[in-house]
């Protein structure tokens, strides 16, 4: 139950981030809904295609599409409110990030795939939708350029996979990854942590 | 028979729109053929991956590739003629749009998927190739920014899915969606209808 | 054995080309590793999704990820050395191109698909990763704009598929495509051969 709530809260935060970005790029109504839905479900769809979960969950479950529609309506109707709520939305986004990474890794293991597949696809579940948003909005994905974002998802996916290998109890294991991912992401936003980048010209 | 003709006419119109856009962006011979093929088949390939129709029909049927080659040759050899024929090409494109949306939705239902999957994948079949073209040509997809295009496909897919749910007779049901999609698209082009867009700064 | 070596050498060359491009675009550490991995494995993952080889080999085999990590470290630590080694890296890249085209076409045939699927997916295996790199780095893929690159892969895939249709002996057939692809690519680089492009305005 709490898990389902977390899933929907994370999806909603992802959809809002997509709808806001689409509105800023002046897309039309269809474009805003599409980008919102894609951020919310794109990563999970990529994961499901790779593990053979056909059709992808993001297409089957009407709640994801419904949440994307609501997020789009909010981005259209109460944009200034959303901007004022930027901080809570980012908090939900960080929760969703950890949840999707943990759940994605778990689903890949449950389909019988190996440790590496699970970790990579956990990260893909969490950040794939955002990367698709940036590609469609014609910019190099933010997650490849700065911020500790994908790395937090990598941490969560790795913890989940390691825990399942060690057969830690399934009722609290997921929280471990979700909370640490959330904490890392919170600190990275608070103190503007970035991964290292390197000058262009010389080593 | 008429259906197969419609499929090939729509594919050809899609391929021509791809080849012309690729030539305008000064791609080389391989680039023109690739973009033509991708506009013609990209949406259907995405749909087939999501419904588990492996290998995708766009890869298996040599006629799609052949039509893409012919469209590319035309875009190279008789470009000014194509520009003069812009209006008929857009008519075929609108026919193809409706056909692909209806056929894509029908195929998803035939593979046993639910109503939502069928509608979303009907739209993806119809507009996915064009979106891939725009991503490769490094611009935000036109369908997300303006024109009633994807919305016409959405109408066609929804009509088809509703009709199949109501078990309307399969011999004239598809025409319903195709004709209404074509009509909406025609009126949108004729009178420059757009979906609403929203100012960037305030709600 | 020699085949496995060729696979790893090609993968490594592809990963280095990705890591170097990512560093030039000033991506962060995660971005460099992601692009390196994507160039190395992206084309093969697209091929595997289309032929139903789930999960894709590029996700399962830890060596591809490991090579991408090493390539990224090299691009970070000894960038000037890599720039001096540009020529050998391009040689390995040309070898990898031929190998991936031949192997991709062979794998599609081995999964029971037809000749056209095998040729198209052979080319996709060889050039898909590079195209994904360019899309993420926000530029129109180089292979669509200039150089005889995808065409060399097309030659290799076509030779392999024709050879398997004619039941030529499997121990030397692959070398035929690999060597001719390498030779064509070498000559194209040496003498700056390009495919034809066409002026924008008139036919």
Coordinates of C-alpha atoms in Angstrom, one line a residue:
Chain A
X1 CA 0.0 0.0 0.0
X2 CA 2.6 2.5 1.1
X3 CA 4.6 1.3 -1.9
X4 CA 1.8 2.0 -4.3
X5 CA 1.4 5.4 -2.8
X6 CA 5.1 6.1 -3.3
X7 CA 4.9 4.9 -6.9
X8 CA 2.0 7.3 -7.6
X9 CA 3.6 10.2 -5.8
X10 CA 6.9 9.7 -7.7
X11 CA 5.0 9.3 -11.0
X12 CA 3.1 12.5 -10.3
X13 CA 6.3 14.4 -9.5
X14 CA 7.9 13.1 -12.7
X15 CA 4.9 14.1 -14.7
X16 CA 4.9 17.6 -13.3
X17 CA 8.5 18.1 -14.1
X18 CA 7.8 17.0 -17.6
X19 CA 4.7 19.2 -18.0
X20 CA 6.5 22.3 -16.6
X21 CA 9.5 21.8 -18.9
X22 CA 7.2 21.3 -21.9
X23 CA 5.3 24.5 -21.1
X24 CA 8.5 26.4 -20.7
X25 CA 9.5 25.2 -24.3
X26 CA 6.1 26.5 -25.5
X27 CA 4.7 23.1 -26.6
X28 CA 1.1 22.9 -27.3
X29 CA -1.5 21.0 -25.3
X30 CA -0.7 17.6 -26.9
X31 CA 3.0 18.2 -26.5
X32 CA 2.7 19.0 -22.7
X33 CA 0.7 15.8 -22.1
X34 CA 3.1 13.7 -24.1
X35 CA 6.2 15.0 -22.3
X36 CA 4.5 14.6 -18.9
X37 CA 3.6 11.0 -19.7
X38 CA 7.0 10.3 -21.2
X39 CA 8.9 11.5 -18.1
X40 CA 6.5 9.5 -15.9
X41 CA 6.6 6.3 -17.9
X42 CA 9.4 6.4 -20.4
X43 CA 12.1 4.9 -18.2
X44 CA 9.8 2.0 -17.1
X45 CA 8.9 1.3 -20.7
X46 CA 12.5 1.0 -21.7
X47 CA 13.1 -1.3 -18.8
X48 CA 10.1 -3.5 -19.6
X49 CA 11.1 -3.8 -23.3
X50 CA 14.6 -5.0 -22.2
X51 CA 13.4 -7.6 -19.7
X52 CA 10.6 -8.8 -21.9
X53 CA 7.7 -7.5 -19.7
X54 CA 5.3 -7.0 -22.7
X55 CA 3.2 -4.8 -22.8
X56 CA 5.1 -2.3 -20.6
X57 CA 3.4 -1.5 -17.3
X58 CA 3.4 2.3 -18.1
X59 CA 1.1 1.6 -21.1
X60 CA -1.2 -0.8 -19.4
X61 CA -2.0 1.0 -16.1
X62 CA -4.4 3.8 -16.7
X63 CA -3.4 5.6 -13.6
X64 CA -0.1 6.7 -15.0
X65 CA -1.8 8.3 -18.0
X66 CA -4.4 9.9 -15.7
X67 CA -1.7 11.3 -13.4
X68 CA 0.0 12.8 -16.5
X69 CA -3.2 14.4 -17.6
X70 CA -3.7 15.9 -14.1
X71 CA -0.1 17.1 -14.0
X72 CA -0.5 18.7 -17.4
X73 CA -3.7 20.5 -16.4
X74 CA -1.9 21.8 -13.3
X75 CA 1.0 23.0 -15.4
X76 CA -1.5 24.9 -17.6
X77 CA -3.9 26.2 -15.0
X78 CA -1.8 27.0 -12.0
X79 CA 1.7 27.4 -13.3
X80 CA 2.7 30.1 -10.8
X81 CA 1.5 27.9 -7.9
X82 CA 3.7 25.0 -9.2
X83 CA 6.6 27.4 -9.3
X84 CA 6.0 28.3 -5.7
X85 CA 5.8 24.6 -4.9
X86 CA 9.1 23.9 -6.7
X87 CA 10.7 22.7 -3.5
X88 CA 8.0 20.1 -2.5
X89 CA 7.9 18.9 -6.1
X90 CA 11.6 18.3 -6.1
X91 CA 11.2 16.4 -2.8
X92 CA 8.7 14.1 -4.4
X93 CA 10.9 13.8 -7.5
X94 CA 13.8 12.7 -5.3
X95 CA 11.5 10.1 -3.6
X96 CA 10.3 8.9 -7.0
X97 CA 13.9 8.6 -8.2
X98 CA 14.8 6.3 -5.4
X99 CA 11.6 4.3 -5.7
X100 CA 11.9 3.8 -9.4
X101 CA 15.5 2.8 -9.1
X102 CA 14.7 0.2 -6.4
X103 CA 11.6 -1.1 -8.0
X104 CA 13.2 -1.3 -11.5
X105 CA 16.1 -3.3 -10.2
X106 CA 13.8 -5.5 -8.2
X107 CA 11.6 -6.2 -11.3
X108 CA 14.6 -7.1 -13.5
X109 CA 15.8 -9.6 -10.8
X110 CA 12.2 -11.0 -10.5
X111 CA 12.2 -11.6 -14.2
X112 CA 15.3 -13.8 -13.7
X113 CA 18.0 -11.5 -15.1
X114 CA 21.5 -11.1 -13.6
X115 CA 22.9 -8.5 -11.2
X116 CA 24.3 -6.2 -13.9
X117 CA 21.1 -6.1 -15.9
X118 CA 19.2 -5.3 -12.7
X119 CA 21.5 -2.4 -11.7
X120 CA 21.6 -0.9 -15.2
X121 CA 17.9 -1.2 -15.7
X122 CA 17.2 0.2 -12.2
X123 CA 19.0 3.4 -13.2
X124 CA 17.3 3.4 -16.6
X125 CA 13.8 3.1 -15.0
X126 CA 14.6 6.1 -12.8
X127 CA 16.3 8.4 -15.3
X128 CA 15.2 7.2 -18.7
X129 CA 12.1 9.3 -18.9
X130 CA 13.9 12.5 -18.0
X131 CA 16.5 11.7 -20.7
X132 CA 13.8 11.2 -23.3
X133 CA 12.2 14.5 -22.2
X134 CA 15.5 16.3 -22.8
X135 CA 16.1 14.6 -26.2
X136 CA 12.6 15.6 -27.4
X137 CA 13.1 19.2 -26.1
X138 CA 16.3 19.2 -28.1
X139 CA 19.0 19.5 -25.4
X140 CA 21.7 17.3 -24.0
X141 CA 20.1 15.5 -21.0
X142 CA 20.8 17.4 -17.8
X143 CA 21.6 14.1 -16.0
X144 CA 24.7 13.7 -18.3
X145 CA 25.9 17.2 -17.6
X146 CA 25.5 18.0 -14.0
X147 CA 24.0 17.3 -10.6
X148 CA 24.2 14.1 -8.6
X149 CA 21.0 12.6 -9.9
X150 CA 21.6 9.4 -11.9
X151 CA 24.3 8.6 -9.4
X152 CA 21.8 8.6 -6.6
X153 CA 19.6 6.2 -8.6
X154 CA 22.7 4.0 -9.2
X155 CA 23.3 3.9 -5.4
X156 CA 19.6 2.9 -4.8
X157 CA 19.6 0.2 -7.5
X158 CA 23.0 -1.2 -6.3
X159 CA 21.8 -1.4 -2.7
X160 CA 18.6 -3.1 -3.7
X161 CA 20.4 -5.7 -5.9
X162 CA 23.1 -6.4 -3.2
X163 CA 20.4 -6.8 -0.6
X164 CA 18.5 -9.3 -2.7
X165 CA 21.7 -11.2 -3.3
X166 CA 22.3 -11.3 0.4
X167 CA 18.6 -12.3 0.9
X168 CA 18.0 -9.4 3.3
X169 CA 14.3 -9.2 4.4
X170 CA 12.1 -7.9 1.7
X171 CA 10.0 -5.7 3.9
X172 CA 12.6 -3.2 4.9
X173 CA 15.3 -3.6 2.2
X174 CA 13.7 -1.3 -0.3
X175 CA 13.5 1.6 2.2
X176 CA 17.2 1.4 2.6
X177 CA 17.9 2.3 -1.0
X178 CA 15.0 4.8 -1.2
X179 CA 16.0 6.7 1.9
X180 CA 19.7 6.8 1.0
X181 CA 18.9 7.9 -2.5
X182 CA 16.6 10.6 -1.2
X183 CA 19.2 11.7 1.4
X184 CA 22.0 11.9 -1.2
X185 CA 19.8 13.8 -3.6
X186 CA 18.7 16.2 -0.9
X187 CA 22.2 17.0 0.2
X188 CA 23.3 17.4 -3.5
X189 CA 20.5 19.9 -4.1
X190 CA 21.1 21.7 -0.7
X191 CA 24.9 22.1 -1.2
X192 CA 25.0 22.1 -5.0
X193 CA 27.1 19.0 -5.3
X194 CA 28.1 17.9 -8.8
X195 CA 30.1 15.1 -10.2
X196 CA 33.5 16.1 -11.5
X197 CA 33.7 17.5 -15.0
X198 CA 36.9 17.8 -17.0
X199 CA 38.4 20.6 -19.1
X200 CA 38.0 20.2 -22.8
X201 CA 41.5 20.7 -24.0
X202 CA 44.1 18.9 -22.0
X203 CA 44.3 15.9 -19.6
Chain B
X1 CA -7.0 -4.9 -51.1
X2 CA -8.1 -1.3 -50.7
X3 CA -6.6 -1.5 -47.2
X4 CA -3.2 -2.6 -48.5
X5 CA -3.3 0.2 -51.1
X6 CA -4.0 2.7 -48.4
X7 CA -1.1 1.3 -46.3
X8 CA 1.3 1.6 -49.2
X9 CA 0.0 5.1 -50.2
X10 CA 0.4 6.3 -46.6
X11 CA 3.8 4.7 -46.2
X12 CA 4.9 6.4 -49.5
X13 CA 3.6 9.8 -48.4
X14 CA 5.4 9.4 -45.0
X15 CA 8.6 8.3 -46.8
X16 CA 8.5 11.3 -49.1
X17 CA 8.0 13.7 -46.1
X18 CA 11.1 12.1 -44.5
X19 CA 13.2 12.3 -47.7
X20 CA 12.3 15.9 -48.4
X21 CA 13.1 16.9 -44.8
X22 CA 16.4 15.1 -44.9
X23 CA 17.4 16.7 -48.2
X24 CA 16.5 20.1 -46.8
X25 CA 18.9 19.4 -43.9
X26 CA 21.6 18.5 -46.5
X27 CA 22.0 14.9 -45.4
X28 CA 23.9 12.5 -47.7
X29 CA 22.4 9.7 -49.7
X30 CA 22.4 7.2 -46.9
X31 CA 20.9 9.8 -44.5
X32 CA 18.0 10.6 -46.9
X33 CA 17.2 6.9 -47.3
X34 CA 17.4 6.3 -43.5
X35 CA 15.2 9.2 -42.6
X36 CA 12.6 8.2 -45.3
X37 CA 12.5 4.7 -44.0
X38 CA 12.3 5.8 -40.4
X39 CA 9.4 8.1 -41.0
X40 CA 7.6 5.4 -42.9
X41 CA 8.3 2.5 -40.4
X42 CA 9.6 4.0 -37.1
X43 CA 6.2 4.4 -35.5
X44 CA 5.1 0.9 -36.4
X45 CA 8.4 -0.6 -35.1
X46 CA 7.9 1.1 -31.7
X47 CA 4.3 -0.2 -31.6
X48 CA 5.4 -3.8 -32.5
X49 CA 8.2 -3.8 -29.9
X50 CA 5.6 -2.7 -27.2
X51 CA 3.0 -5.4 -28.2
X52 CA 5.6 -8.1 -28.6
X53 CA 5.2 -8.5 -32.4
X54 CA 8.7 -9.6 -33.1
X55 CA 10.3 -8.9 -35.6
X56 CA 8.5 -5.6 -36.3
X57 CA 6.5 -5.6 -39.6
X58 CA 8.4 -2.6 -40.8
X59 CA 11.6 -4.6 -40.9
X60 CA 10.1 -7.8 -42.4
X61 CA 8.2 -6.5 -45.3
X62 CA 10.5 -5.5 -48.2
X63 CA 7.9 -3.2 -49.7
X64 CA 8.4 -0.5 -47.0
X65 CA 12.1 -0.4 -47.7
X66 CA 11.5 -0.4 -51.4
X67 CA 9.0 2.5 -51.1
X68 CA 11.5 4.4 -49.0
X69 CA 14.2 4.0 -51.7
X70 CA 11.8 5.2 -54.4
X71 CA 10.8 8.2 -52.2
X72 CA 14.5 9.0 -51.7
X73 CA 15.2 8.8 -55.4
X74 CA 12.3 11.2 -56.1
X75 CA 13.5 13.6 -53.4
X76 CA 16.9 13.6 -55.1
X77 CA 15.9 13.6 -58.8
X78 CA 12.7 15.6 -59.0
X79 CA 12.8 17.8 -55.9
X80 CA 11.1 20.7 -57.6
X81 CA 8.3 18.5 -58.8
X82 CA 7.8 17.2 -55.2
X83 CA 7.5 20.8 -54.1
X84 CA 4.9 21.5 -56.6
X85 CA 3.1 18.4 -55.5
X86 CA 3.2 19.4 -51.9
X87 CA -0.6 19.6 -51.6
X88 CA -1.3 16.0 -52.9
X89 CA 1.6 14.7 -50.7
X90 CA 0.0 16.3 -47.7
X91 CA -3.4 14.7 -48.6
X92 CA -1.8 11.2 -48.8
X93 CA 0.0 12.0 -45.5
X94 CA -3.3 12.8 -43.9
X95 CA -4.8 9.5 -45.3
X96 CA -1.7 7.6 -44.0
X97 CA -2.1 9.2 -40.6
X98 CA -5.6 8.0 -40.2
X99 CA -4.8 4.6 -41.6
X100 CA -1.8 4.0 -39.3
X101 CA -3.7 5.2 -36.2
X102 CA -6.6 2.9 -36.9
X103 CA -4.5 -0.1 -38.0
X104 CA -2.1 0.4 -35.0
X105 CA -4.9 0.5 -32.5
X106 CA -6.5 -2.6 -34.2
X107 CA -3.2 -4.5 -34.1
X108 CA -2.7 -3.8 -30.4
X109 CA -6.2 -5.1 -29.6
X110 CA -5.7 -8.1 -31.8
X111 CA -2.6 -9.0 -29.8
X112 CA -4.8 -9.0 -26.7
X113 CA -3.9 -5.7 -25.1
X114 CA -6.3 -3.4 -23.3
X115 CA -8.1 -0.3 -24.5
X116 CA -5.6 2.2 -23.2
X117 CA -2.6 0.4 -24.7
X118 CA -4.4 0.3 -28.1
X119 CA -5.2 4.0 -28.2
X120 CA -1.7 5.1 -27.1
X121 CA 0.0 2.7 -29.5
X122 CA -2.4 3.7 -32.3
X123 CA -1.2 7.3 -31.9
X124 CA 2.5 6.1 -31.6
X125 CA 2.1 4.1 -34.9
X126 CA 0.9 7.2 -36.7
X127 CA 3.2 9.9 -35.3
X128 CA 6.2 8.0 -33.9
X129 CA 8.2 8.0 -37.2
X130 CA 7.7 11.7 -37.7
X131 CA 8.9 12.3 -34.1
X132 CA 12.0 10.2 -34.7
X133 CA 12.7 12.2 -37.9
X134 CA 12.6 15.4 -35.9
X135 CA 14.8 14.0 -33.1
X136 CA 17.4 12.9 -35.7
X137 CA 17.3 16.2 -37.5
X138 CA 17.9 17.8 -34.2
X139 CA 14.7 19.8 -33.6
X140 CA 11.8 19.5 -31.2
X141 CA 9.1 17.4 -32.9
X142 CA 6.7 19.5 -34.8
X143 CA 3.7 17.5 -33.5
X144 CA 4.5 18.6 -30.0
X145 CA 4.6 22.2 -30.9
X146 CA 1.8 23.0 -33.3
X147 CA -0.9 21.8 -35.7
X148 CA -3.7 19.4 -35.1
X149 CA -1.8 16.3 -36.2
X150 CA -1.4 13.9 -33.4
X151 CA -4.8 14.9 -32.1
X152 CA -6.4 13.7 -35.4
X153 CA -4.5 10.4 -35.0
X154 CA -5.8 10.2 -31.4
X155 CA -9.4 10.7 -32.7
X156 CA -9.0 7.9 -35.2
X157 CA -7.4 5.5 -32.7
X158 CA -10.1 6.2 -30.1
X159 CA -13.0 5.7 -32.6
X160 CA -11.5 2.4 -33.8
X161 CA -11.0 1.1 -30.3
X162 CA -14.5 2.2 -29.2
X163 CA -16.0 0.6 -32.2
X164 CA -14.2 -2.7 -31.6
X165 CA -15.4 -2.6 -28.0
X166 CA -19.0 -2.1 -29.3
X167 CA -18.4 -4.8 -31.8
X168 CA -19.4 -2.7 -34.7
X169 CA -19.0 -4.4 -38.1
X170 CA -15.3 -4.7 -39.1
X171 CA -15.8 -3.9 -42.7
X172 CA -16.8 -0.3 -42.4
X173 CA -15.6 0.6 -38.9
X174 CA -12.0 1.5 -39.9
X175 CA -13.3 3.9 -42.6
X176 CA -15.1 5.9 -39.9
X177 CA -11.8 6.7 -38.1
X178 CA -9.8 7.2 -41.3
X179 CA -12.3 9.6 -42.9
X180 CA -12.9 11.6 -39.7
X181 CA -9.1 11.9 -39.1
X182 CA -8.6 12.9 -42.7
X183 CA -11.4 15.5 -42.5
X184 CA -10.1 17.0 -39.3
X185 CA -6.6 17.1 -40.6
X186 CA -7.8 18.7 -43.9
X187 CA -9.8 21.4 -42.0
X188 CA -6.8 22.0 -39.7
X189 CA -4.5 22.6 -42.7
X190 CA -7.1 24.6 -44.6
X191 CA -7.9 27.0 -41.7
X192 CA -4.6 26.8 -39.8
X193 CA -6.1 25.3 -36.7
X194 CA -3.8 24.7 -33.8
X195 CA -4.1 23.3 -30.3
X196 CA -3.9 25.9 -27.6
X197 CA -0.4 26.9 -26.4
X198 CA 0.3 28.8 -23.2
X199 CA 2.5 31.8 -22.4
X200 CA 5.7 31.0 -20.7
X201 CA 5.7 33.2 -17.7
X202 CA 2.4 33.3 -16.0
X203 CA -0.6 31.1 -15.6
Chain C
X1 CA 38.7 -16.9 -29.9
X2 CA 39.9 -14.4 -32.6
X3 CA 36.3 -13.5 -33.0
X4 CA 35.9 -12.7 -29.3
X5 CA 39.0 -10.6 -29.4
X6 CA 37.7 -8.7 -32.4
X7 CA 34.4 -8.1 -30.6
X8 CA 36.2 -6.7 -27.5
X9 CA 38.6 -4.6 -29.6
X10 CA 35.7 -3.1 -31.6
X11 CA 33.7 -2.5 -28.4
X12 CA 36.6 -0.8 -26.8
X13 CA 37.2 1.5 -29.9
X14 CA 33.5 2.4 -29.9
X15 CA 33.6 3.1 -26.2
X16 CA 36.6 5.3 -26.6
X17 CA 35.0 7.3 -29.4
X18 CA 31.9 7.8 -27.1
X19 CA 34.0 8.8 -24.1
X20 CA 36.0 11.3 -26.1
X21 CA 33.0 12.9 -27.7
X22 CA 31.3 13.1 -24.2
X23 CA 34.3 14.8 -22.7
X24 CA 34.5 17.3 -25.6
X25 CA 30.9 18.2 -24.8
X26 CA 31.9 18.7 -21.2
X27 CA 29.6 16.0 -19.7
X28 CA 30.3 14.9 -16.2
X29 CA 31.7 11.6 -15.0
X30 CA 28.4 9.8 -15.3
X31 CA 27.7 11.3 -18.7
X32 CA 31.0 10.2 -20.1
X33 CA 30.5 6.6 -18.9
X34 CA 26.9 6.5 -20.2
X35 CA 27.8 7.8 -23.6
X36 CA 30.8 5.4 -23.8
X37 CA 28.6 2.4 -22.9
X38 CA 25.8 3.5 -25.3
X39 CA 28.2 3.8 -28.3
X40 CA 29.6 0.4 -27.4
X41 CA 26.3 -1.4 -26.8
X42 CA 23.4 0.8 -28.1
X43 CA 23.3 -0.7 -31.6
X44 CA 23.4 -4.2 -30.3
X45 CA 20.6 -3.5 -27.8
X46 CA 18.4 -2.1 -30.6
X47 CA 19.1 -5.2 -32.7
X48 CA 18.3 -7.6 -29.8
X49 CA 15.0 -5.9 -29.0
X50 CA 14.0 -6.2 -32.6
X51 CA 14.9 -9.9 -33.0
X52 CA 13.5 -10.9 -29.5
X53 CA 16.9 -11.7 -27.9
X54 CA 15.8 -10.7 -24.4
X55 CA 17.6 -9.5 -22.4
X56 CA 20.0 -7.8 -24.8
X57 CA 23.6 -9.1 -24.8
X58 CA 25.0 -5.6 -24.2
X59 CA 23.2 -5.6 -20.8
X60 CA 24.0 -9.1 -19.8
X61 CA 27.8 -9.3 -20.5
X62 CA 29.7 -7.5 -17.8
X63 CA 32.8 -7.1 -20.1
X64 CA 31.1 -4.5 -22.2
X65 CA 30.3 -2.3 -19.2
X66 CA 33.9 -2.9 -17.9
X67 CA 35.4 -1.8 -21.2
X68 CA 33.2 1.3 -21.2
X69 CA 34.5 2.1 -17.7
X70 CA 38.1 1.7 -18.8
X71 CA 37.6 3.7 -21.9
X72 CA 36.0 6.5 -19.8
X73 CA 38.9 6.5 -17.4
X74 CA 41.3 6.8 -20.3
X75 CA 39.4 9.6 -21.8
X76 CA 39.6 11.4 -18.4
X77 CA 43.2 10.6 -17.4
X78 CA 45.1 10.5 -20.6
X79 CA 43.1 12.5 -23.1
X80 CA 46.2 13.9 -24.9
X81 CA 47.5 10.4 -25.4
X82 CA 44.2 9.3 -26.9
X83 CA 44.3 12.3 -29.2
X84 CA 47.8 11.2 -30.4
X85 CA 46.5 7.7 -30.8
X86 CA 43.6 8.9 -32.9
X87 CA 44.8 7.0 -35.9
X88 CA 45.0 3.5 -34.2
X89 CA 41.6 4.1 -32.5
X90 CA 40.0 4.8 -35.9
X91 CA 41.5 1.6 -37.2
X92 CA 40.0 -0.4 -34.4
X93 CA 36.7 1.5 -34.9
X94 CA 36.7 0.4 -38.6
X95 CA 37.4 -3.2 -37.5
X96 CA 34.6 -3.0 -35.0
X97 CA 32.3 -1.6 -37.6
X98 CA 32.8 -4.5 -39.9
X99 CA 32.6 -7.0 -37.1
X100 CA 29.4 -5.7 -35.6
X101 CA 27.7 -5.5 -39.0
X102 CA 28.7 -9.1 -39.8
X103 CA 27.9 -10.4 -36.4
X104 CA 24.6 -8.5 -36.1
X105 CA 23.4 -9.8 -39.5
X106 CA 24.5 -13.3 -38.6
X107 CA 22.6 -13.2 -35.2
X108 CA 19.4 -12.0 -36.9
X109 CA 19.6 -14.9 -39.4
X110 CA 20.3 -17.3 -36.5
X111 CA 17.1 -16.1 -34.8
X112 CA 15.3 -17.2 -37.9
X113 CA 14.6 -13.8 -39.5
X114 CA 14.6 -13.0 -43.2
X115 CA 17.3 -11.5 -45.4
X116 CA 16.1 -8.0 -45.2
X117 CA 15.7 -8.0 -41.4
X118 CA 19.3 -9.3 -41.2
X119 CA 20.8 -6.7 -43.4
X120 CA 19.0 -3.8 -41.8
X121 CA 19.8 -5.0 -38.3
X122 CA 23.4 -5.7 -39.2
X123 CA 23.7 -2.0 -40.1
X124 CA 21.8 -1.0 -37.0
X125 CA 24.1 -3.0 -34.8
X126 CA 27.1 -1.3 -36.3
X127 CA 26.0 2.3 -36.4
X128 CA 23.0 2.5 -33.9
X129 CA 25.2 3.3 -30.9
X130 CA 27.0 6.1 -32.7
X131 CA 23.6 7.6 -33.8
X132 CA 22.3 7.4 -30.1
X133 CA 25.5 9.2 -29.0
X134 CA 24.9 12.0 -31.5
X135 CA 21.2 12.3 -30.5
X136 CA 22.1 12.6 -26.8
X137 CA 24.8 15.1 -27.6
X138 CA 22.2 17.1 -29.5
X139 CA 23.5 17.0 -33.1
X140 CA 22.3 15.4 -36.3
X141 CA 24.1 12.0 -36.5
X142 CA 27.4 12.3 -38.4
X143 CA 26.6 9.1 -40.3
X144 CA 23.6 10.7 -41.9
X145 CA 25.6 13.7 -43.0
X146 CA 28.9 12.6 -44.4
X147 CA 31.6 9.9 -44.7
X148 CA 31.3 6.4 -46.0
X149 CA 30.6 4.8 -42.7
X150 CA 27.2 3.2 -42.6
X151 CA 27.6 2.3 -46.2
X152 CA 30.7 0.2 -45.3
X153 CA 28.6 -1.5 -42.6
X154 CA 25.9 -2.1 -45.2
X155 CA 28.4 -3.8 -47.5
X156 CA 29.6 -6.0 -44.7
X157 CA 26.1 -7.0 -43.6
X158 CA 25.0 -7.7 -47.2
X159 CA 28.1 -9.9 -47.9
X160 CA 27.5 -11.9 -44.8
X161 CA 23.8 -12.4 -45.5
X162 CA 24.5 -13.3 -49.2
X163 CA 27.2 -15.7 -48.1
X164 CA 24.9 -17.5 -45.6
X165 CA 22.2 -17.8 -48.2
X166 CA 24.8 -19.4 -50.6
X167 CA 25.9 -21.6 -47.7
X168 CA 29.5 -20.5 -48.0
X169 CA 31.8 -22.0 -45.3
X170 CA 31.2 -20.3 -42.0
X171 CA 34.9 -20.2 -41.0
X172 CA 36.1 -17.7 -43.5
X173 CA 32.9 -16.1 -44.7
X174 CA 32.8 -13.4 -41.9
X175 CA 36.3 -12.3 -42.7
X176 CA 35.2 -11.5 -46.2
X177 CA 32.8 -8.8 -45.0
X178 CA 35.0 -7.6 -42.1
X179 CA 38.0 -7.1 -44.4
X180 CA 36.1 -5.4 -47.2
X181 CA 34.3 -3.1 -44.8
X182 CA 37.7 -2.3 -43.1
X183 CA 39.3 -1.7 -46.5
X184 CA 36.5 0.6 -47.8
X185 CA 36.5 2.5 -44.5
X186 CA 40.3 2.9 -44.7
X187 CA 40.2 4.2 -48.2
X188 CA 37.3 6.5 -47.4
X189 CA 39.2 8.0 -44.5
X190 CA 42.5 8.2 -46.5
X191 CA 41.0 9.9 -49.5
X192 CA 38.1 11.7 -47.9
X193 CA 35.4 9.9 -49.8
X194 CA 31.9 10.9 -49.1
X195 CA 28.5 9.8 -50.4
X196 CA 26.8 12.3 -52.7
X197 CA 24.9 15.2 -51.1
X198 CA 22.4 17.4 -52.9
X199 CA 21.9 21.1 -53.0
X200 CA 19.0 22.3 -51.0
X201 CA 17.1 24.4 -53.5
X202 CA 16.8 22.8 -56.9
X203 CA 16.9 19.3 -58.3

